[in-house]
Backbone as JSON, one array per atom type, in Angstrom:
{
  "sequence": "MQVFMIGSGPFDEAYFKQYVEDVMDNKHDEAVYVGIDLGAKRFVEMDETMVFALGDFDSVSETDYQHIVDNANDVIRLNPMKDETDMQAGLNWVIDHYPNAEYHLFGALGGRVDHSLCNLWMIFMPEYQRVLEHIHLIHPKNWVNFLSPGQFQVNKVSEMTYLSFILMTPVQELTLTDVVYPLDRATYHYPMALISNEFLANHTQMSGSFKTGLIAVIQSRD",
  "N": [[-42.75, 10.81, 68.92], [-41.65, 8.64, 71.4], [-42.32, 7.76, 74.58], [-40.94, 6.14, 77.26], [-41.73, 4.88, 80.28], [-40.8, 3.81, 83.49], [-42.07, 2.39, 86.38], [-42.54, 1.53, 89.87], [-43.51, -1.02, 90.15], [-43.73, -4.64, 89.46], [-41.14, -5.76, 87.28], [-39.58, -6.62, 84.25], [-36.54, -6.76, 82.98], [-35.36, -7.77, 80.58], [-37.63, -8.13, 78.97], [-38.53, -5.5, 78.77], [-36.39, -4.28, 77.33], [-36.53, -5.67, 74.89], [-39.09, -4.93, 74.06], [-38.81, -2.12, 73.73], [-36.92, -2.13, 71.68], [-38.4, -3.37, 69.62], [-40.51, -1.5, 69.26], [-39.08, 0.8, 68.49], [-37.79, -0.08, 66.2], [-39.79, -0.01, 64.35], [-40.42, 2.62, 64.13], [-39.65, 5.86, 63.03], [-38.42, 7.69, 65.03], [-37.98, 9.37, 68.2], [-36.71, 8.08, 71.26], [-37.62, 8.48, 74.61], [-36.65, 8.34, 77.95], [-38.06, 7.91, 81.12], [-37.87, 7.82, 84.55], [-39.64, 6.58, 87.31], [-39.63, 6.89, 90.63], [-38.65, 3.91, 92.1], [-38.34, 2.92, 89.56], [-36.54, 4.65, 88.35], [-34.1, 3.87, 89.4], [-33.91, 1.43, 88.13], [-33.44, 2.18, 85.46], [-30.88, 3.24, 85.83], [-29.49, 0.91, 86.51], [-29.59, -0.35, 84.07], [-27.9, 1.19, 82.7], [-28.85, 3.42, 81.32], [-29.56, 6.71, 80.27], [-31.73, 9.0, 81.71], [-34.23, 11.3, 80.65], [-35.72, 12.46, 82.56], [-36.37, 12.1, 86.01], [-38.51, 11.19, 88.65], [-40.12, 11.27, 91.83], [-40.9, 10.3, 95.26], [-38.92, 8.78, 96.12], [-38.75, 6.95, 98.18], [-38.32, 4.32, 97.94], [-35.72, 3.75, 97.41], [-32.21, 3.75, 98.32], [-30.11, 6.35, 99.77], [-27.65, 6.36, 98.48], [-28.31, 5.09, 96.06], [-30.08, 7.02, 95.16], [-28.35, 9.17, 94.6], [-26.98, 8.09, 92.44], [-29.08, 8.03, 90.64], [-29.52, 10.8, 90.3], [-27.16, 11.41, 89.0], [-27.57, 10.18, 86.6], [-29.68, 11.29, 85.26], [-31.2, 13.87, 83.34], [-32.79, 15.71, 84.56], [-34.23, 15.97, 87.8], [-36.86, 15.52, 90.05], [-37.66, 15.57, 93.38], [-40.21, 14.42, 95.27], [-42.42, 15.33, 97.97], [-43.24, 12.81, 100.3], [-45.79, 12.98, 101.43], [-48.47, 13.54, 99.73], [-50.99, 14.31, 97.23], [-51.24, 12.92, 94.86], [-50.17, 10.02, 93.04], [-46.77, 8.86, 92.48], [-46.57, 7.88, 89.84], [-48.74, 9.17, 88.58], [-47.92, 11.86, 88.84], [-45.59, 11.77, 87.32], [-46.63, 11.07, 84.8], [-48.19, 13.31, 84.29], [-46.13, 15.16, 83.97], [-44.77, 14.26, 81.63], [-46.78, 14.45, 79.73], [-47.18, 17.2, 79.68], [-44.68, 18.04, 78.68], [-44.24, 16.49, 76.41], [-46.56, 16.52, 74.49], [-47.65, 15.23, 72.27], [-46.94, 12.59, 72.17], [-46.46, 8.95, 72.35], [-47.18, 7.03, 75.17], [-45.61, 4.75, 77.1], [-46.03, 2.65, 79.7], [-44.33, 0.99, 82.16], [-43.98, -1.31, 84.92], [-46.36, -0.75, 86.16], [-48.38, -2.49, 86.57], [-49.46, -5.61, 88.06], [-48.35, -5.82, 90.62], [-49.0, -4.65, 93.81], [-52.47, -4.67, 94.35], [-53.95, -2.32, 94.78], [-52.25, -0.4, 93.7], [-52.22, -1.2, 90.99], [-54.94, -0.85, 90.32], [-55.17, 1.9, 90.75], [-53.54, 2.85, 88.69], [-55.01, 2.05, 86.52], [-57.49, 3.31, 86.95], [-56.85, 5.98, 86.86], [-57.24, 6.87, 84.35], [-59.69, 8.02, 84.14], [-59.38, 10.62, 84.9], [-59.72, 14.1, 84.19], [-57.52, 15.4, 82.91], [-56.31, 13.46, 81.38], [-57.94, 12.74, 79.31], [-57.62, 13.66, 76.69], [-55.44, 12.25, 75.77], [-55.84, 9.57, 76.17], [-55.97, 7.36, 74.44], [-53.4, 7.08, 73.75], [-51.97, 6.08, 75.81], [-50.3, 3.39, 77.17], [-50.27, 0.53, 79.04], [-47.92, -1.71, 80.01], [-47.03, -5.06, 80.48], [-45.36, -8.18, 80.91], [-47.3, -10.21, 80.63], [-49.67, -8.93, 80.15], [-51.1, -6.48, 78.15], [-52.39, -3.28, 78.17], [-54.66, -1.09, 76.73], [-56.58, 1.87, 75.88], [-59.87, 2.87, 74.87], [-61.82, 5.36, 73.3], [-65.16, 6.6, 72.48], [-66.45, 5.67, 69.23], [-65.28, 4.44, 66.03], [-62.91, 1.73, 65.95], [-59.76, -0.03, 65.75], [-57.94, -2.96, 66.57], [-54.77, -4.26, 66.83], [-53.26, -7.45, 66.78], [-51.22, -8.6, 69.42], [-48.42, -10.5, 69.09], [-47.49, -12.49, 70.92], [-49.55, -12.81, 72.69], [-52.61, -14.36, 73.88], [-55.33, -13.99, 74.62], [-58.12, -11.72, 74.28], [-59.58, -9.11, 75.76], [-62.34, -7.04, 76.65], [-62.83, -4.49, 78.7], [-65.35, -2.93, 80.1], [-65.38, 0.06, 81.35], [-67.22, 1.85, 82.09], [-70.82, 2.35, 81.76], [-71.78, 1.27, 78.49], [-72.76, 1.99, 75.2], [-74.11, 0.42, 72.34], [-72.08, -1.47, 71.41], [-70.01, -2.94, 69.1], [-68.28, -5.73, 67.88], [-66.03, -7.15, 65.64], [-64.49, -9.74, 63.63], [-63.6, -11.45, 65.61], [-63.64, -14.24, 67.93], [-65.9, -14.25, 69.55], [-68.26, -12.37, 68.51], [-69.96, -9.15, 68.61], [-72.97, -7.24, 68.16], [-73.89, -4.15, 68.21], [-74.38, -4.08, 71.02], [-75.63, -3.13, 74.21], [-74.65, -2.05, 77.41], [-75.58, -1.47, 80.69], [-74.13, -1.0, 82.93], [-70.77, -1.13, 84.31], [-68.77, -3.72, 82.88], [-66.96, -6.77, 82.5], [-65.8, -8.14, 79.7], [-64.37, -10.85, 79.0], [-61.65, -12.98, 77.78], [-62.06, -13.25, 75.02], [-61.01, -13.82, 71.6], [-58.83, -13.25, 68.79], [-59.84, -14.07, 65.46], [-58.75, -17.09, 63.86], [-55.75, -16.84, 62.04], [-56.06, -14.13, 61.74], [-54.88, -10.89, 62.27], [-55.84, -8.54, 63.09], [-58.62, -6.8, 64.49], [-61.83, -5.18, 64.47], [-64.13, -2.61, 65.52], [-66.78, -0.77, 67.19], [-68.28, 1.77, 69.24], [-70.81, 3.7, 70.9], [-71.04, 5.34, 73.24], [-69.14, 5.76, 76.27], [-66.32, 4.21, 78.0], [-63.59, 2.15, 77.37], [-61.33, -0.39, 78.32], [-58.9, -2.2, 76.68], [-57.56, -5.36, 76.85], [-54.89, -7.36, 76.08], [-53.76, -10.58, 76.69], [-51.98, -13.32, 78.29], [-51.61, -16.65, 79.64]],
  "CA": [[-42.02, 10.68, 70.17], [-42.01, 7.46, 72.18], [-41.9, 7.96, 75.96], [-40.93, 4.88, 78.0], [-41.71, 5.15, 81.71], [-40.73, 2.64, 84.37], [-42.48, 2.66, 87.74], [-41.99, 0.72, 90.97], [-44.12, -2.34, 90.19], [-42.96, -5.73, 88.87], [-40.43, -5.31, 86.08], [-38.74, -7.61, 83.57], [-35.6, -5.95, 82.2], [-35.21, -8.31, 79.23], [-38.85, -7.86, 78.23], [-38.52, -4.07, 78.48], [-35.43, -3.98, 76.27], [-37.05, -6.18, 73.63], [-40.23, -4.1, 73.7], [-38.31, -0.86, 73.2], [-36.3, -2.42, 70.37], [-39.47, -3.62, 68.65], [-41.21, -0.25, 68.97], [-38.22, 1.75, 67.78], [-37.51, -0.62, 64.87], [-40.91, 0.32, 63.47], [-40.7, 4.04, 64.21], [-38.59, 6.83, 62.8], [-38.85, 8.54, 66.12], [-37.04, 9.49, 69.31], [-37.08, 7.42, 72.51], [-37.39, 9.26, 75.82], [-36.73, 7.5, 79.14], [-38.48, 8.6, 82.33], [-37.89, 6.93, 85.69], [-40.55, 6.95, 88.38], [-39.24, 6.3, 91.91], [-37.77, 2.76, 91.92], [-38.08, 2.78, 88.14], [-35.34, 5.41, 88.0], [-32.97, 2.99, 89.73], [-33.85, 0.4, 87.09], [-32.73, 2.77, 84.32], [-29.47, 3.31, 86.21], [-28.94, -0.45, 86.43], [-29.46, -0.67, 82.64], [-26.95, 2.16, 82.15], [-29.58, 4.29, 80.4], [-29.73, 8.07, 80.76], [-33.12, 9.45, 81.73], [-34.54, 12.71, 80.47], [-36.37, 12.96, 83.76], [-36.68, 11.14, 87.08], [-39.43, 11.82, 89.59], [-40.68, 10.42, 92.86], [-40.44, 10.61, 96.61], [-37.72, 7.95, 96.23], [-38.73, 6.2, 99.44], [-38.01, 2.93, 97.62], [-34.29, 3.62, 97.09], [-31.28, 4.28, 99.32], [-29.52, 7.64, 99.4], [-26.62, 6.08, 97.48], [-29.01, 4.88, 94.78], [-30.63, 8.31, 94.74], [-27.27, 9.94, 93.99], [-26.76, 7.51, 91.11], [-30.18, 8.51, 89.8], [-29.22, 12.2, 89.98], [-26.05, 11.42, 88.04], [-27.98, 9.56, 85.33], [-30.89, 11.94, 84.75], [-31.03, 15.28, 82.98], [-33.55, 16.51, 85.52], [-34.8, 15.15, 88.87], [-37.74, 16.16, 91.02], [-37.93, 14.72, 94.55], [-41.49, 14.82, 95.82], [-42.74, 15.05, 99.38], [-44.06, 11.6, 100.39], [-47.17, 13.35, 101.78], [-48.97, 14.22, 98.55], [-52.34, 13.9, 96.82], [-51.19, 12.13, 93.65], [-49.11, 9.02, 93.07], [-45.59, 9.18, 91.69], [-46.86, 7.62, 88.44], [-49.58, 10.26, 88.08], [-47.09, 13.06, 88.73], [-44.71, 11.58, 86.19], [-47.4, 11.13, 83.56], [-48.51, 14.72, 84.09], [-44.92, 15.84, 83.48], [-44.46, 13.91, 80.24], [-47.83, 15.0, 78.86], [-46.88, 18.63, 79.53], [-43.44, 18.25, 77.91], [-44.33, 15.76, 75.14], [-48.02, 16.38, 74.4], [-48.08, 14.44, 71.11], [-46.18, 11.34, 72.23], [-47.04, 7.71, 72.85], [-46.68, 6.85, 76.54], [-45.52, 3.32, 77.4], [-45.82, 2.6, 81.15], [-43.92, -0.29, 82.73], [-44.01, -1.28, 86.38], [-47.64, -0.17, 86.56], [-49.34, -3.59, 86.75], [-48.97, -6.9, 88.52], [-47.89, -5.8, 92.0], [-50.1, -4.37, 94.72], [-53.73, -4.48, 93.63], [-54.36, -0.92, 94.83], [-51.44, 0.33, 92.72], [-52.7, -1.52, 89.65], [-56.23, -0.19, 90.11], [-54.92, 3.33, 90.63], [-53.0, 3.12, 87.36], [-56.11, 1.88, 85.57], [-58.57, 4.28, 87.2], [-56.44, 7.36, 86.6], [-57.65, 7.23, 83.01], [-60.9, 8.82, 84.24], [-59.06, 12.0, 85.27], [-59.93, 14.98, 83.03], [-56.29, 15.78, 82.21], [-55.84, 12.39, 80.51], [-58.93, 12.41, 78.29], [-57.11, 13.97, 75.34], [-54.36, 11.35, 75.37], [-56.07, 8.23, 76.74], [-55.69, 6.33, 73.45], [-51.94, 7.04, 73.56], [-51.4, 5.54, 77.05], [-50.19, 1.94, 77.07], [-49.74, -0.12, 80.24], [-47.26, -2.89, 79.46], [-46.56, -6.08, 81.41], [-45.09, -9.34, 80.06], [-48.49, -11.04, 80.4], [-50.85, -8.09, 79.95], [-50.98, -5.16, 77.53], [-53.65, -2.56, 78.35], [-54.87, 0.15, 75.99], [-57.88, 2.45, 76.18], [-60.64, 3.31, 73.71], [-62.91, 6.32, 73.45], [-66.23, 6.24, 71.55], [-66.22, 5.77, 67.8], [-64.75, 3.23, 65.41], [-61.55, 1.42, 66.39], [-59.11, -1.27, 65.32], [-56.96, -3.48, 67.51], [-53.82, -5.17, 66.21], [-52.89, -8.54, 67.68], [-49.86, -8.75, 69.95], [-48.16, -11.87, 68.64], [-47.31, -13.47, 71.98], [-50.73, -12.86, 73.57], [-53.65, -15.3, 73.49], [-56.7, -13.54, 74.91], [-58.5, -10.35, 73.97], [-60.69, -8.78, 76.65], [-62.85, -5.67, 76.6], [-63.28, -4.15, 80.04], [-66.21, -1.75, 80.0], [-65.12, 0.77, 82.6], [-68.43, 2.63, 82.31], [-71.85, 1.87, 80.83], [-71.37, 1.4, 77.08], [-73.87, 1.86, 74.27], [-73.97, -0.04, 70.96], [-70.75, -2.04, 71.19], [-69.88, -3.91, 68.01], [-66.96, -6.36, 67.75], [-65.96, -8.01, 64.47], [-63.24, -10.48, 63.42], [-63.22, -12.09, 66.87], [-64.35, -15.49, 68.14], [-67.22, -13.92, 70.11], [-68.61, -11.03, 68.01], [-71.12, -8.44, 69.14], [-73.6, -6.32, 67.22], [-74.58, -3.02, 68.85], [-74.83, -4.47, 72.36], [-75.6, -2.05, 75.19], [-74.46, -2.49, 78.8], [-76.0, -0.35, 81.52], [-73.2, -0.88, 84.06], [-69.46, -1.66, 83.92], [-68.79, -5.17, 82.64], [-65.71, -7.32, 81.98], [-66.02, -9.11, 78.62], [-63.02, -11.4, 78.98], [-61.28, -14.23, 77.1], [-62.31, -13.32, 73.59], [-59.79, -14.07, 70.85], [-58.83, -12.96, 67.37], [-60.08, -15.23, 64.61], [-57.53, -17.74, 63.37], [-55.09, -16.21, 60.9], [-56.34, -12.71, 61.72], [-53.99, -10.1, 63.13], [-56.51, -7.29, 63.4], [-60.07, -6.82, 64.63], [-62.38, -3.83, 64.47], [-65.38, -2.46, 66.24], [-67.24, 0.6, 67.43], [-69.28, 1.96, 70.3], [-71.38, 5.04, 70.84], [-70.69, 6.09, 74.44], [-68.48, 5.01, 77.32], [-64.86, 4.11, 78.05], [-63.24, 0.73, 77.34], [-59.95, -0.83, 78.38], [-58.66, -3.41, 75.9], [-56.44, -6.09, 77.43], [-54.39, -8.58, 75.45], [-53.1, -11.27, 77.78], [-51.64, -14.73, 78.17], [-51.48, -17.34, 80.92]],
  "C": [[-42.56, 9.48, 70.95], [-41.45, 7.63, 73.59], [-42.05, 6.63, 76.71], [-40.73, 5.21, 79.47], [-41.64, 3.84, 82.48], [-41.1, 3.09, 85.78], [-41.91, 1.65, 88.71], [-42.57, -0.69, 91.04], [-43.23, -3.4, 89.56], [-42.39, -5.35, 87.5], [-39.53, -6.41, 85.56], [-37.82, -6.85, 82.62], [-35.48, -6.45, 80.76], [-36.44, -8.01, 78.38], [-38.91, -6.38, 77.84], [-37.6, -3.76, 77.31], [-35.93, -4.47, 74.92], [-38.22, -5.35, 73.14], [-39.76, -2.79, 73.08], [-37.69, -1.06, 71.82], [-37.35, -2.62, 69.3], [-40.19, -2.34, 68.27], [-40.34, 0.66, 68.11], [-37.8, 1.24, 66.41], [-38.57, -0.23, 63.86], [-41.25, 1.8, 63.45], [-39.46, 4.84, 63.84], [-38.82, 7.95, 63.8], [-37.78, 8.54, 67.19], [-37.59, 8.77, 70.54], [-36.69, 8.3, 73.69], [-37.6, 8.35, 77.02], [-37.06, 8.35, 80.36], [-38.59, 7.59, 83.46], [-38.78, 7.45, 86.81], [-40.17, 6.17, 89.64], [-38.29, 5.12, 91.67], [-37.45, 2.52, 90.45], [-36.86, 3.55, 87.68], [-34.09, 4.59, 88.29], [-32.81, 1.91, 88.66], [-33.19, 0.93, 85.82], [-31.24, 2.87, 84.61], [-28.81, 1.94, 86.05], [-28.78, -0.91, 84.99], [-28.49, 0.26, 81.93], [-27.6, 3.02, 81.07], [-29.76, 5.66, 81.05], [-31.19, 8.48, 80.64], [-33.2, 10.94, 81.39], [-35.03, 13.3, 81.78], [-36.57, 11.82, 84.74], [-37.5, 11.88, 88.14], [-39.89, 10.8, 90.61], [-40.32, 10.93, 94.23], [-39.2, 9.79, 96.96], [-37.59, 7.29, 97.6], [-38.4, 4.73, 99.21], [-36.54, 2.71, 97.33], [-33.46, 4.2, 98.23], [-30.75, 5.63, 98.87], [-28.41, 7.46, 98.37], [-27.23, 5.88, 96.11], [-29.58, 6.19, 94.26], [-29.55, 9.17, 94.07], [-26.92, 9.4, 92.61], [-27.85, 7.95, 90.14], [-29.93, 9.95, 89.37], [-28.14, 12.28, 88.91], [-26.46, 10.91, 86.66], [-29.26, 10.15, 84.76], [-30.6, 13.39, 84.43], [-31.73, 16.2, 83.97], [-34.18, 15.56, 86.54], [-35.7, 16.02, 89.74], [-38.01, 15.17, 92.15], [-39.16, 15.24, 95.24], [-41.57, 14.55, 97.31], [-43.59, 13.78, 99.43], [-45.52, 11.88, 100.74], [-47.73, 14.19, 100.65], [-50.3, 13.62, 98.13], [-52.37, 13.09, 95.54], [-50.05, 11.13, 93.76], [-47.91, 9.51, 92.26], [-45.86, 8.98, 90.2], [-47.73, 8.71, 87.84], [-48.77, 11.53, 87.89], [-46.17, 12.95, 87.53], [-45.44, 11.65, 84.86], [-47.82, 12.56, 83.26], [-47.33, 15.47, 83.48], [-44.68, 15.53, 82.01], [-45.53, 14.42, 79.28], [-47.61, 16.49, 78.64], [-45.7, 18.87, 78.59], [-43.47, 17.57, 76.54], [-45.8, 15.48, 74.85], [-48.5, 15.5, 73.25], [-47.39, 13.08, 71.04], [-47.08, 10.13, 72.44], [-46.38, 7.43, 74.19], [-46.76, 5.38, 76.92], [-45.12, 3.18, 78.87], [-45.51, 1.17, 81.58], [-43.91, -0.17, 84.25], [-45.28, -0.67, 86.93], [-48.68, -1.23, 86.88], [-48.66, -4.77, 87.43], [-48.42, -6.95, 89.93], [-49.05, -5.66, 92.96], [-51.38, -4.08, 93.93], [-54.15, -3.01, 93.65], [-53.54, -0.07, 93.86], [-51.93, 0.07, 91.3], [-54.02, -0.82, 89.35], [-56.06, 1.32, 89.96], [-54.43, 3.68, 89.23], [-54.03, 2.9, 86.26], [-57.15, 2.98, 85.71], [-58.15, 5.71, 86.9], [-56.86, 7.83, 85.21], [-58.94, 8.05, 83.02], [-60.6, 10.29, 84.51], [-59.14, 12.91, 84.04], [-58.67, 15.27, 82.24], [-55.79, 14.69, 81.26], [-56.81, 12.07, 79.37], [-58.4, 12.62, 76.87], [-56.12, 12.92, 74.84], [-54.64, 9.89, 75.74], [-55.76, 7.12, 75.74], [-54.19, 6.2, 73.16], [-51.22, 6.53, 74.81], [-51.45, 4.02, 76.99], [-49.55, 1.39, 78.35], [-49.22, -1.49, 79.83], [-46.7, -3.77, 80.57], [-46.31, -7.33, 80.56], [-46.3, -10.22, 79.77], [-49.75, -10.24, 80.13], [-50.47, -6.78, 79.29], [-52.35, -4.49, 77.63], [-53.63, -1.27, 77.54], [-56.3, 0.62, 76.24], [-58.53, 2.97, 74.9], [-61.68, 4.34, 74.13], [-63.95, 6.04, 72.37], [-65.88, 6.51, 70.09], [-65.77, 4.43, 67.25], [-63.31, 3.0, 65.87], [-61.07, 0.14, 65.73], [-58.11, -1.68, 66.39], [-56.08, -4.47, 66.78], [-53.36, -6.22, 67.22], [-51.44, -8.43, 68.12], [-49.5, -10.22, 69.81], [-48.08, -12.88, 69.77], [-48.51, -13.61, 72.91], [-51.81, -13.77, 72.99], [-55.04, -14.68, 73.55], [-56.88, -12.06, 74.62], [-59.73, -10.02, 74.79], [-61.06, -7.31, 76.52], [-63.47, -5.37, 77.96], [-64.05, -2.84, 79.93], [-66.13, -1.02, 81.33], [-66.28, 1.68, 83.0], [-69.58, 1.91, 81.6], [-71.44, 2.17, 79.39], [-72.58, 1.15, 76.2], [-73.38, 1.37, 72.91], [-72.55, -0.51, 70.64], [-70.81, -3.11, 70.12], [-68.44, -4.41, 67.96], [-66.99, -7.3, 66.55], [-64.56, -8.63, 64.36], [-62.69, -11.01, 64.73], [-64.06, -13.36, 67.03], [-65.76, -15.26, 68.67], [-67.61, -12.51, 69.67], [-69.8, -10.45, 68.75], [-71.66, -7.5, 68.09], [-74.45, -5.32, 68.0], [-75.18, -3.41, 70.2], [-74.67, -3.3, 73.32], [-75.52, -2.64, 76.6], [-74.71, -1.29, 79.71], [-75.13, -0.17, 82.77], [-71.85, -1.44, 83.61], [-69.49, -3.19, 83.86], [-67.44, -5.59, 82.09], [-66.03, -8.41, 80.97], [-64.67, -9.75, 78.33], [-62.9, -12.63, 78.07], [-61.86, -14.37, 75.71], [-60.98, -13.61, 72.9], [-59.95, -13.54, 69.42], [-59.2, -14.23, 66.61], [-58.75, -15.8, 64.14], [-57.04, -17.05, 62.1], [-55.45, -14.75, 60.71], [-55.4, -11.99, 62.69], [-54.6, -8.75, 63.47], [-58.0, -7.53, 63.56], [-60.55, -5.37, 64.63], [-63.68, -3.81, 65.23], [-65.76, -1.0, 66.39], [-68.13, 0.6, 68.66], [-69.64, 3.43, 70.35], [-70.99, 5.9, 72.03], [-69.98, 5.17, 75.42], [-66.97, 5.05, 77.22], [-64.51, 2.63, 78.21], [-61.73, 0.56, 77.47], [-59.84, -2.14, 77.61], [-57.42, -4.09, 76.48], [-56.12, -7.31, 76.56], [-53.5, -9.27, 76.46], [-52.77, -12.7, 77.41], [-51.53, -15.34, 79.56], [-50.03, -17.34, 81.39]]
}
């Protein structure tokens, strides 16, 4: 199951459509669309039916809200005074209903810094630990994935140039291979941003491992 969520942050419709096409071309799977607040309006504008739309919808007019209701199988309108963001509430919903899916989040990066940080920091919440490696934050210039301890592989995104490892916690024994700047069991006692690494020329995959901690992997371009 591939769950595609659109939030209220910066959004490129053409990039989204191409991304979905690329993912679904390589998967014998079902695509599920979930609109979060303004993201629900974006699905309406693309004439796509949502399985679910959620938010306080303070970013849309009442007319737009009625169009969202007409284009979603289910809608939950939240009270604006709440303890979790619309994106967190929406992610909670899809994890409950599609616990074994891949979750592709658009409109989660590149706008307000506090929104972007919230969408990155929510990965520390206990309810997301089981699925953190299945959460993907997608932006035309930045793809963010998360790693838990153990061995891992990262496949190159063809249009991206840089490969960064953001140590969101202290990390023990980090090894990186098949990259321009390799590491061999390096330990960091505080969070650290290891940015602007790259895949080796003619390599489309790298591998590594670490013993403890939490890492965000970002593939990016200028």
